[in-house]
Short mmCIF file of C-alpha atoms in Angstrom, two decimals:
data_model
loop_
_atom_site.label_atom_id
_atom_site.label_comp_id
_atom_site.label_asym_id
_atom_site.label_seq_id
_atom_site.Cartn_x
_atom_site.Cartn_y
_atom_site.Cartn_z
CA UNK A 1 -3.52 -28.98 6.25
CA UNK A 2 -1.50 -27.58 9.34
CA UNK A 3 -3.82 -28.77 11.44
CA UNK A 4 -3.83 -32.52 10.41
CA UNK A 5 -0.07 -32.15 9.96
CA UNK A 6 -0.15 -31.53 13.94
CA UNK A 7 -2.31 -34.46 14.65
CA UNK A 8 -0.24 -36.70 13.29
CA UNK A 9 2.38 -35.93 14.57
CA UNK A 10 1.21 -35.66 18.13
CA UNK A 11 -0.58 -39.39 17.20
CA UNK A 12 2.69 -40.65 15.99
CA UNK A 13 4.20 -39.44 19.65
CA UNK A 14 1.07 -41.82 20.99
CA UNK A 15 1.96 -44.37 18.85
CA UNK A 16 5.26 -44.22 19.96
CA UNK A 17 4.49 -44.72 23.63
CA UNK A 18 2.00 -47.54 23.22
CA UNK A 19 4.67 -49.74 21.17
CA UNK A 20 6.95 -49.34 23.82
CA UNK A 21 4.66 -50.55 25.90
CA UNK A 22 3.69 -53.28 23.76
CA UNK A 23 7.20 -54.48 23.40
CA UNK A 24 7.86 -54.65 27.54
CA UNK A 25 4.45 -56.40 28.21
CA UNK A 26 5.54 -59.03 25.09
CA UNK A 27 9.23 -59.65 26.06
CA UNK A 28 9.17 -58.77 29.53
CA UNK A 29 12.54 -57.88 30.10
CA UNK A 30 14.93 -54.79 30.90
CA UNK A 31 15.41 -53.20 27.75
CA UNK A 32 11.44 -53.26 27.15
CA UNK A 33 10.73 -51.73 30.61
CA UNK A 34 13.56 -49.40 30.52
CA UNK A 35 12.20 -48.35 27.05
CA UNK A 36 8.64 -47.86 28.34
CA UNK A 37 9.34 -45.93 31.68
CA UNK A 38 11.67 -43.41 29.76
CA UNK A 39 8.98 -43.45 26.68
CA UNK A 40 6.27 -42.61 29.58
CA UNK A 41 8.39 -39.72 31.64
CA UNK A 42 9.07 -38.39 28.78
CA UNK A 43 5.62 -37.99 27.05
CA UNK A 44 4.15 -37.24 30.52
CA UNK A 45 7.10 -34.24 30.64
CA UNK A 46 5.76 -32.76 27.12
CA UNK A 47 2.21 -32.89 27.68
CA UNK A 48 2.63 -31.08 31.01
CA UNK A 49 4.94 -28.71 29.58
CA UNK A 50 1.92 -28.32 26.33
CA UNK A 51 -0.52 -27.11 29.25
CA UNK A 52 0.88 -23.56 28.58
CA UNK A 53 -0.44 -23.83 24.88
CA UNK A 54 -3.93 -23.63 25.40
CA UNK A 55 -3.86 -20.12 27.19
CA UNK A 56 -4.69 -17.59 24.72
CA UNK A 57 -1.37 -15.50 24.42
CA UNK A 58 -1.65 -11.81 25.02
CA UNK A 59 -0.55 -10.42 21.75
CA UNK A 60 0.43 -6.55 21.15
CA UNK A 61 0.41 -4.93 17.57
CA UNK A 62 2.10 -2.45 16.58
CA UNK A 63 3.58 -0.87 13.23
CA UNK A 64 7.34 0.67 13.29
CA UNK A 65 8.05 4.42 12.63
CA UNK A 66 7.57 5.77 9.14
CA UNK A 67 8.38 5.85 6.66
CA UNK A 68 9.44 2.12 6.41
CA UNK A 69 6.02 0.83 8.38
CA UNK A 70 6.20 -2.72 9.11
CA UNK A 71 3.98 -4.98 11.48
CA UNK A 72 5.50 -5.60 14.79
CA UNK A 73 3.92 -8.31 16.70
CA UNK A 74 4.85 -8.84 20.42
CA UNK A 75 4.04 -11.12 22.66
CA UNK A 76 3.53 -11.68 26.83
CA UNK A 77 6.33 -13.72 27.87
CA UNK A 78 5.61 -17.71 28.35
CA UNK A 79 6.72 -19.20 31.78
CA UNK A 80 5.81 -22.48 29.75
CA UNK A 81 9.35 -23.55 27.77
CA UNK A 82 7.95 -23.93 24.47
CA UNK A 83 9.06 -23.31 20.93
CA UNK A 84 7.00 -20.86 19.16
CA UNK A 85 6.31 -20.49 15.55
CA UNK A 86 4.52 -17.11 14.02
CA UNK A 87 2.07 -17.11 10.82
CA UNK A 88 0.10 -14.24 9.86
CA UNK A 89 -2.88 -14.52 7.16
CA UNK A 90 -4.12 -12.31 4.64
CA UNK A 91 -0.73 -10.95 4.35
CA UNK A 92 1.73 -12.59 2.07
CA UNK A 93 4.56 -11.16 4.39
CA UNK A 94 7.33 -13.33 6.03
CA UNK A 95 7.84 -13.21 10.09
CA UNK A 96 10.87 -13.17 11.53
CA UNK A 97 12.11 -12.81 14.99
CA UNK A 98 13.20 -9.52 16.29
CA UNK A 99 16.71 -9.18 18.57
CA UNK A 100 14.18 -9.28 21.33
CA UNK A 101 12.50 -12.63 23.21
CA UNK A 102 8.77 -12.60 22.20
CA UNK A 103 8.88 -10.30 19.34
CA UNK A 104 8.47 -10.90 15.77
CA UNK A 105 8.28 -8.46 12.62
CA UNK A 106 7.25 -8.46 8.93
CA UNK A 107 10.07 -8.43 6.29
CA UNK A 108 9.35 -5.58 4.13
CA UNK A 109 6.75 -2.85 4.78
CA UNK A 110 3.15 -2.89 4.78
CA UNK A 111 1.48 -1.57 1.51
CA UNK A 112 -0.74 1.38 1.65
CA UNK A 113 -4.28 0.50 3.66
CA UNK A 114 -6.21 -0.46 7.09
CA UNK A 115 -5.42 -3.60 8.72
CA UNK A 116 -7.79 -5.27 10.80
CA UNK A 117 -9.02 -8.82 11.75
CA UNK A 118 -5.74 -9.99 11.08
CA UNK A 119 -5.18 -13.67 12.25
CA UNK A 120 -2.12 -14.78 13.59
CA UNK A 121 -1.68 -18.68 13.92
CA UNK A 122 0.92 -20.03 16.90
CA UNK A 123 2.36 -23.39 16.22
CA UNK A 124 3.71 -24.51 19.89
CA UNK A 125 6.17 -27.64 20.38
CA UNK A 126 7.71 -28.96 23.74
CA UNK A 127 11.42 -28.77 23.54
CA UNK A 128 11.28 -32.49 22.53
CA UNK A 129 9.14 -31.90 19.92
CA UNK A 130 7.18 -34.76 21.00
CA UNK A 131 3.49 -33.36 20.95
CA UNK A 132 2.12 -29.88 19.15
CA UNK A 133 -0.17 -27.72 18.95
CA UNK A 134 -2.14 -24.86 16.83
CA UNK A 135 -3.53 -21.76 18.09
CA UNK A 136 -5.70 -19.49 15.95
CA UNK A 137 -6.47 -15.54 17.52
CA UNK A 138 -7.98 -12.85 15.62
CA UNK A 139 -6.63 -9.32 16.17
CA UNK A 140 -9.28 -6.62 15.92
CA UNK A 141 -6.87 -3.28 16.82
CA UNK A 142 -7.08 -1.70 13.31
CA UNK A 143 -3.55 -0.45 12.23
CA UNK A 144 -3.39 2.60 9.20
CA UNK A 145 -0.46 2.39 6.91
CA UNK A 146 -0.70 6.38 5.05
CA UNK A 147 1.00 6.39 1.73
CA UNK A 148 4.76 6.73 1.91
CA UNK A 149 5.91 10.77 1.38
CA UNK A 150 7.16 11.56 -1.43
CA UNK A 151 9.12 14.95 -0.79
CA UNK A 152 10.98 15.73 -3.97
CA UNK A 153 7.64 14.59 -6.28
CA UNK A 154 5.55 17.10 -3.60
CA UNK A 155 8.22 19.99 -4.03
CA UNK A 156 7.75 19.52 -7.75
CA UNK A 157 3.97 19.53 -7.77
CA UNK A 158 4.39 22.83 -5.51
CA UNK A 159 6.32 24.70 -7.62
CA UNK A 160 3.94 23.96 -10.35
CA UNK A 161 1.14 26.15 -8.35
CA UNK A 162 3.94 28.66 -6.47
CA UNK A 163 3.42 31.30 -8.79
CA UNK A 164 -0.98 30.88 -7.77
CA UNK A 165 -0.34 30.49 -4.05
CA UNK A 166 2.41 33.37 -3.78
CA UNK A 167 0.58 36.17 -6.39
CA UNK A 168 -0.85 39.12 -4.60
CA UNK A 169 -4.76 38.87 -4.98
CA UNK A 170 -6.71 42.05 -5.53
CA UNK A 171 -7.44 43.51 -2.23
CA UNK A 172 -10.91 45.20 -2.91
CA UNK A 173 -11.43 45.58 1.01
CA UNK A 174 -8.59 48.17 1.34
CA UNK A 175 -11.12 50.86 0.42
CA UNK A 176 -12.32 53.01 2.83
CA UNK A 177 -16.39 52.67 3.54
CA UNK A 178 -15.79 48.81 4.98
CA UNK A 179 -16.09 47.93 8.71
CA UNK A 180 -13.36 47.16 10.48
CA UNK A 181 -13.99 43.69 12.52
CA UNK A 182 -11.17 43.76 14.55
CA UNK A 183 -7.26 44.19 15.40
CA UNK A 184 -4.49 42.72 14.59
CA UNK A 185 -0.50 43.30 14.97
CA UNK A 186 1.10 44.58 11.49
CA UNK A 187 3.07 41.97 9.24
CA UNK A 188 5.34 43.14 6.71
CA UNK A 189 3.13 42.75 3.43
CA UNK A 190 -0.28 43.96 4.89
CA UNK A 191 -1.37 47.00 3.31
CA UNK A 192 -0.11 50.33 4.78
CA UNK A 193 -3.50 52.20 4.77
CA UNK A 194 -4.93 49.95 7.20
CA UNK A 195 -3.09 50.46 10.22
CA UNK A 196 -4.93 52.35 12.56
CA UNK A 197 -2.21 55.22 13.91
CA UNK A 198 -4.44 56.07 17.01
CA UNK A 199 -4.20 52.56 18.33
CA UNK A 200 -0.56 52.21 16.97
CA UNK A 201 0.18 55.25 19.17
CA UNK A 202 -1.52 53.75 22.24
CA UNK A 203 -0.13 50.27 21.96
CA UNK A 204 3.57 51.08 20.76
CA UNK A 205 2.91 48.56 17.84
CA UNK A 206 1.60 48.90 14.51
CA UNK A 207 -1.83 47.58 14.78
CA UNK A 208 -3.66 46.83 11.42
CA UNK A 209 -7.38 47.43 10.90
CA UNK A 210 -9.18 44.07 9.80
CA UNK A 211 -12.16 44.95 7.58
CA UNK A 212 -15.29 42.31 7.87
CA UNK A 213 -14.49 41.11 4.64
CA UNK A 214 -11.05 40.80 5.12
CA UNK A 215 -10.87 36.90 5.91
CA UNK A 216 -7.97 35.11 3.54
CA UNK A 217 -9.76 32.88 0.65
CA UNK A 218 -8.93 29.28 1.52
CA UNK A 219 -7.33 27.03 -0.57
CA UNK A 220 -9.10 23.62 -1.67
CA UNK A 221 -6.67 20.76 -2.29
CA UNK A 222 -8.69 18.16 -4.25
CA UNK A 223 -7.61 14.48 -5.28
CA UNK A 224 -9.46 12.44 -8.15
CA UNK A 225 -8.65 9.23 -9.15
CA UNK A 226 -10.83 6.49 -11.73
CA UNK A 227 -8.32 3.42 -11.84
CA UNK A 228 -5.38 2.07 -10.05
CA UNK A 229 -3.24 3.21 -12.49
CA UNK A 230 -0.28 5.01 -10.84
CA UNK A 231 -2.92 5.51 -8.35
CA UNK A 232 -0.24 4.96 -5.59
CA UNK A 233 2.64 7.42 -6.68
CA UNK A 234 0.00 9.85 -7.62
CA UNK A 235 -1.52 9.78 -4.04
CA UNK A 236 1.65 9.18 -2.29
CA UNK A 237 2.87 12.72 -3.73
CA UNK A 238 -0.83 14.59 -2.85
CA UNK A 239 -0.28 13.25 1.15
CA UNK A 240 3.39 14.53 1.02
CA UNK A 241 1.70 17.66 -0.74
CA UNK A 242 -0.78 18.63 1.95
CA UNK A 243 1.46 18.42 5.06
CA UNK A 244 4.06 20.69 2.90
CA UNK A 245 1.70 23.37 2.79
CA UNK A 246 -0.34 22.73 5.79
CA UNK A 247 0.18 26.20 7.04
CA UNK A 248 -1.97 27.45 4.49
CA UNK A 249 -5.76 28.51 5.00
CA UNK A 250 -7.38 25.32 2.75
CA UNK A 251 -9.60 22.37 2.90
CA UNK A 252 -8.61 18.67 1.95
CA UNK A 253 -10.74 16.75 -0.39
CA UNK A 254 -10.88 13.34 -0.96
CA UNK A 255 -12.53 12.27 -3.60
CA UNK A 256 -12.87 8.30 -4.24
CA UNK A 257 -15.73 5.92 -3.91
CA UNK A 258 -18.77 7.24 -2.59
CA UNK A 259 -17.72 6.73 1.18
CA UNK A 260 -15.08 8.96 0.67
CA UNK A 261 -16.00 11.84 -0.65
CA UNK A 262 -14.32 14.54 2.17
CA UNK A 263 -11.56 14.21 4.25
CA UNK A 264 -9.73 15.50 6.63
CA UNK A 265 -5.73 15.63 7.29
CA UNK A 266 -5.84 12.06 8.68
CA UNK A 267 -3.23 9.40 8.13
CA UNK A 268 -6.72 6.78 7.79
CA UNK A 269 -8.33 8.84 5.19
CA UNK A 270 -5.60 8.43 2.68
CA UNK A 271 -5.35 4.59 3.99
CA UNK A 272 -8.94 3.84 3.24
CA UNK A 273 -8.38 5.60 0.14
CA UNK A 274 -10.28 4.11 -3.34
CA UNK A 275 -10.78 4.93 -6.82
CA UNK A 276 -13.83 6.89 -7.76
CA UNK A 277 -16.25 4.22 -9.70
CA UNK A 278 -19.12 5.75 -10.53
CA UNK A 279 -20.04 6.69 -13.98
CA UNK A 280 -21.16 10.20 -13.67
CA UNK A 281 -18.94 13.66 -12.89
CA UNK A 282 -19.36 13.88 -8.70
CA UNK A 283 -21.22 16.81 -7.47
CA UNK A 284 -19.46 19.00 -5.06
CA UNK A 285 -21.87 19.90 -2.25
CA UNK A 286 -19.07 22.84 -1.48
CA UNK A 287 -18.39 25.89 -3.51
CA UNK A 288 -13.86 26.87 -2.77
CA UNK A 289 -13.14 29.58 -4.61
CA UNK A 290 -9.33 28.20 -5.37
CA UNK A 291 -8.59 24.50 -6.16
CA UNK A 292 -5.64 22.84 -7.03
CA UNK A 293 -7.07 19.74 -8.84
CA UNK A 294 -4.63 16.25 -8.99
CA UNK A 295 -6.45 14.17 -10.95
CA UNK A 296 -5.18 11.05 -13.40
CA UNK A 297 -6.30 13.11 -16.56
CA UNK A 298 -9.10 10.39 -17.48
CA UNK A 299 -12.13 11.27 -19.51
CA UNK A 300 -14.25 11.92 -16.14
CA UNK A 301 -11.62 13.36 -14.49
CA UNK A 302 -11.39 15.96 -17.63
CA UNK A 303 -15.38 16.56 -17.12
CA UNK A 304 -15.05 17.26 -13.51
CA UNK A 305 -12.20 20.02 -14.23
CA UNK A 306 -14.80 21.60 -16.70
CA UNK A 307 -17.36 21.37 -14.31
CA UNK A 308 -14.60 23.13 -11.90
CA UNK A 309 -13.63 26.02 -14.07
CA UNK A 310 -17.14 27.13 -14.84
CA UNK A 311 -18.45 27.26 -11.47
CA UNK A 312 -14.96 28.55 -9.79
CA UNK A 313 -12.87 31.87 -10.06
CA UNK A 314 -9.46 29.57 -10.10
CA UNK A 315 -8.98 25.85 -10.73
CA UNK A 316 -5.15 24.64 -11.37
CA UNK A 317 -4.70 21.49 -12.30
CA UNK A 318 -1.20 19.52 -11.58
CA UNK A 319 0.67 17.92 -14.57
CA UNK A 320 2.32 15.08 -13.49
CA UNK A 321 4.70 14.58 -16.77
CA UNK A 322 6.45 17.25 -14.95
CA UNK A 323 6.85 15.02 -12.12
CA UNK A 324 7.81 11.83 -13.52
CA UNK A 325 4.18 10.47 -13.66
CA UNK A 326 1.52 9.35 -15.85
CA UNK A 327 0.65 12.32 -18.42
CA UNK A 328 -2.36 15.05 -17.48
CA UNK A 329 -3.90 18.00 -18.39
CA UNK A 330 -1.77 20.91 -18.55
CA UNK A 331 -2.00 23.47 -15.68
CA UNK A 332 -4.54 25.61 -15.91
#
């Protein structure tokens, strides 16, 4: 519809010229050459000036700082003085026009997700808005939009597990018959009956022995969803979550469709992130001693916590009625 919109206007332009001339080669006389010869300059003016148009416009994509992450599209200045118009597709989002030249912006911010192959659409007009023209380009830079954080839900979901993460575990390995693997300085809270004295004596600073066994059990942060329902809040609050406590010894799981099964601590992980659709309970290929399990309490997500608790020493699961989400299992 654009499209033909342009034509006819640039063929109403034509039209425009040619009854000009019509009317000085019919009446011959001032008015109708006067008419013509301005009616020519000025459509030869445009169409020169329209030349710039049909050099593909070096476009820049960008999205703003987070947590408000909105598409900012730039472009290479025109020597050409034409009007521009911006239209993005596949994005209901309005463009408008930054305080800079060349520069436009979306409205509101970009939902959760990848973008790529977007396709921006230039509408260009001479400053007579005689003649136009539509230009189509296809951006291929892929841009991730994480989920927004969530601090005060990821506090909350924290303290639910605080009491886990901060209880002293059993430390079977301060008995004496294990190897020691190596040295380390002393940190107030290691046990006292490892520090070796001898090299403590040498060194002028409490040393600790650290047995071969003595490696800290990681954590495993694990996210399940089935359905889109409050899928957004839910995994909004686990990315806040994990950067929290990123200074602890664990693993991040994603668990979604079946392309996403691990992940990482990348901002394009919890982008690409989808519901799990399969049928059946996911098999963990992985065996983490500790999980903390945030999960939207459906019937397969309840399976997969069984499944959890009889092959694990620990699984905690987070209740998100004590968040202000959708209810769950209790903790366990």
């Amino acid at each position: 519809m654009a499209t033909l919109k342009n034509l006819g206007h640039n063929l109403l332009s034509l039209l425009l010229l040619l009854l000009s001339w019509g009317y000085a080669l019919s009446f011959n006389n001032a008015t109708g050459w006067a008419l013509a010869t301005i009616m020519t300059g000025l459509s030869l003016l445009s169409g020169l000036t329209m030349l710039g148009s049909y050099r593909m416009p070096n476009v820049t994509v960008r999205l703003t700082e987070m947590p408000t992450a909105k598409l900012m599209i730039t472009l290479k200045p025109n020597h050409w003085p034409l009007r521009q118009q911006l239209r993005l597709h596949q994005l209901q989002l309005a463009l408008i026009p930054t305080h800079r030249p060349h520069q436009w912006q979306t409205t509101t911010t970009l939902p959760r997700g990848v973008y790529d192959h977007l396709q921006l659409t230039w509408h260009y007009h001479d400053p007579l808005q005689l003649f136009g023209h539509r230009s189509t380009q296809t951006i291929t830079t892929a841009l991730s939009v994480p989920p927004q954080l969530q601090p005060e839900a990821a506090q909350a979901a924290f303290q639910q597990i605080a009491s886990l993460i901060h209880a002293d575990q059993p430390n079977q390995l301060a008995q004496n018959g294990f190897e020691t693997q190596d040295f380390r300085p002393y940190h107030p809270g290691d046990p006292s009956n490892q520090i070796d004295w001898k090299l403590t004596a040498k060194t002028q600073t409490p040393m600790l022995r650290v047995l071969a066994q003595d490696d800290p059990v990681p954590w495993c942060w694990l996210f399940f969803a089935t359905s889109e329902q409050a899928l957004e809040s839910h995994l909004a609050t686990f990315y806040t979550f994990v950067q929290l406590v990123s200074e602890l010894p664990a693993q991040t799981w994603l668990l979604g469709t079946e392309s996403q099964r691990f992940a990482s601590l990348q901002p394009e992980a919890f982008a690409r992130y989808q519901p799990y659709t399969a049928t059946t309970v996911p098999v963990l290929s992985q065996s983490p001693q500790r999980i903390v399990l945030f999960s939207d309490g459906s019937p397969l997500a309840q399976k997969l916590q069984q499944q959890l608790a009889q092959q694990q020493q620990l699984v905690a699961t987070i209740d998100w009625t004590l968040i202000g989400g959708e209810s769950n299992a209790p903790l366990a």
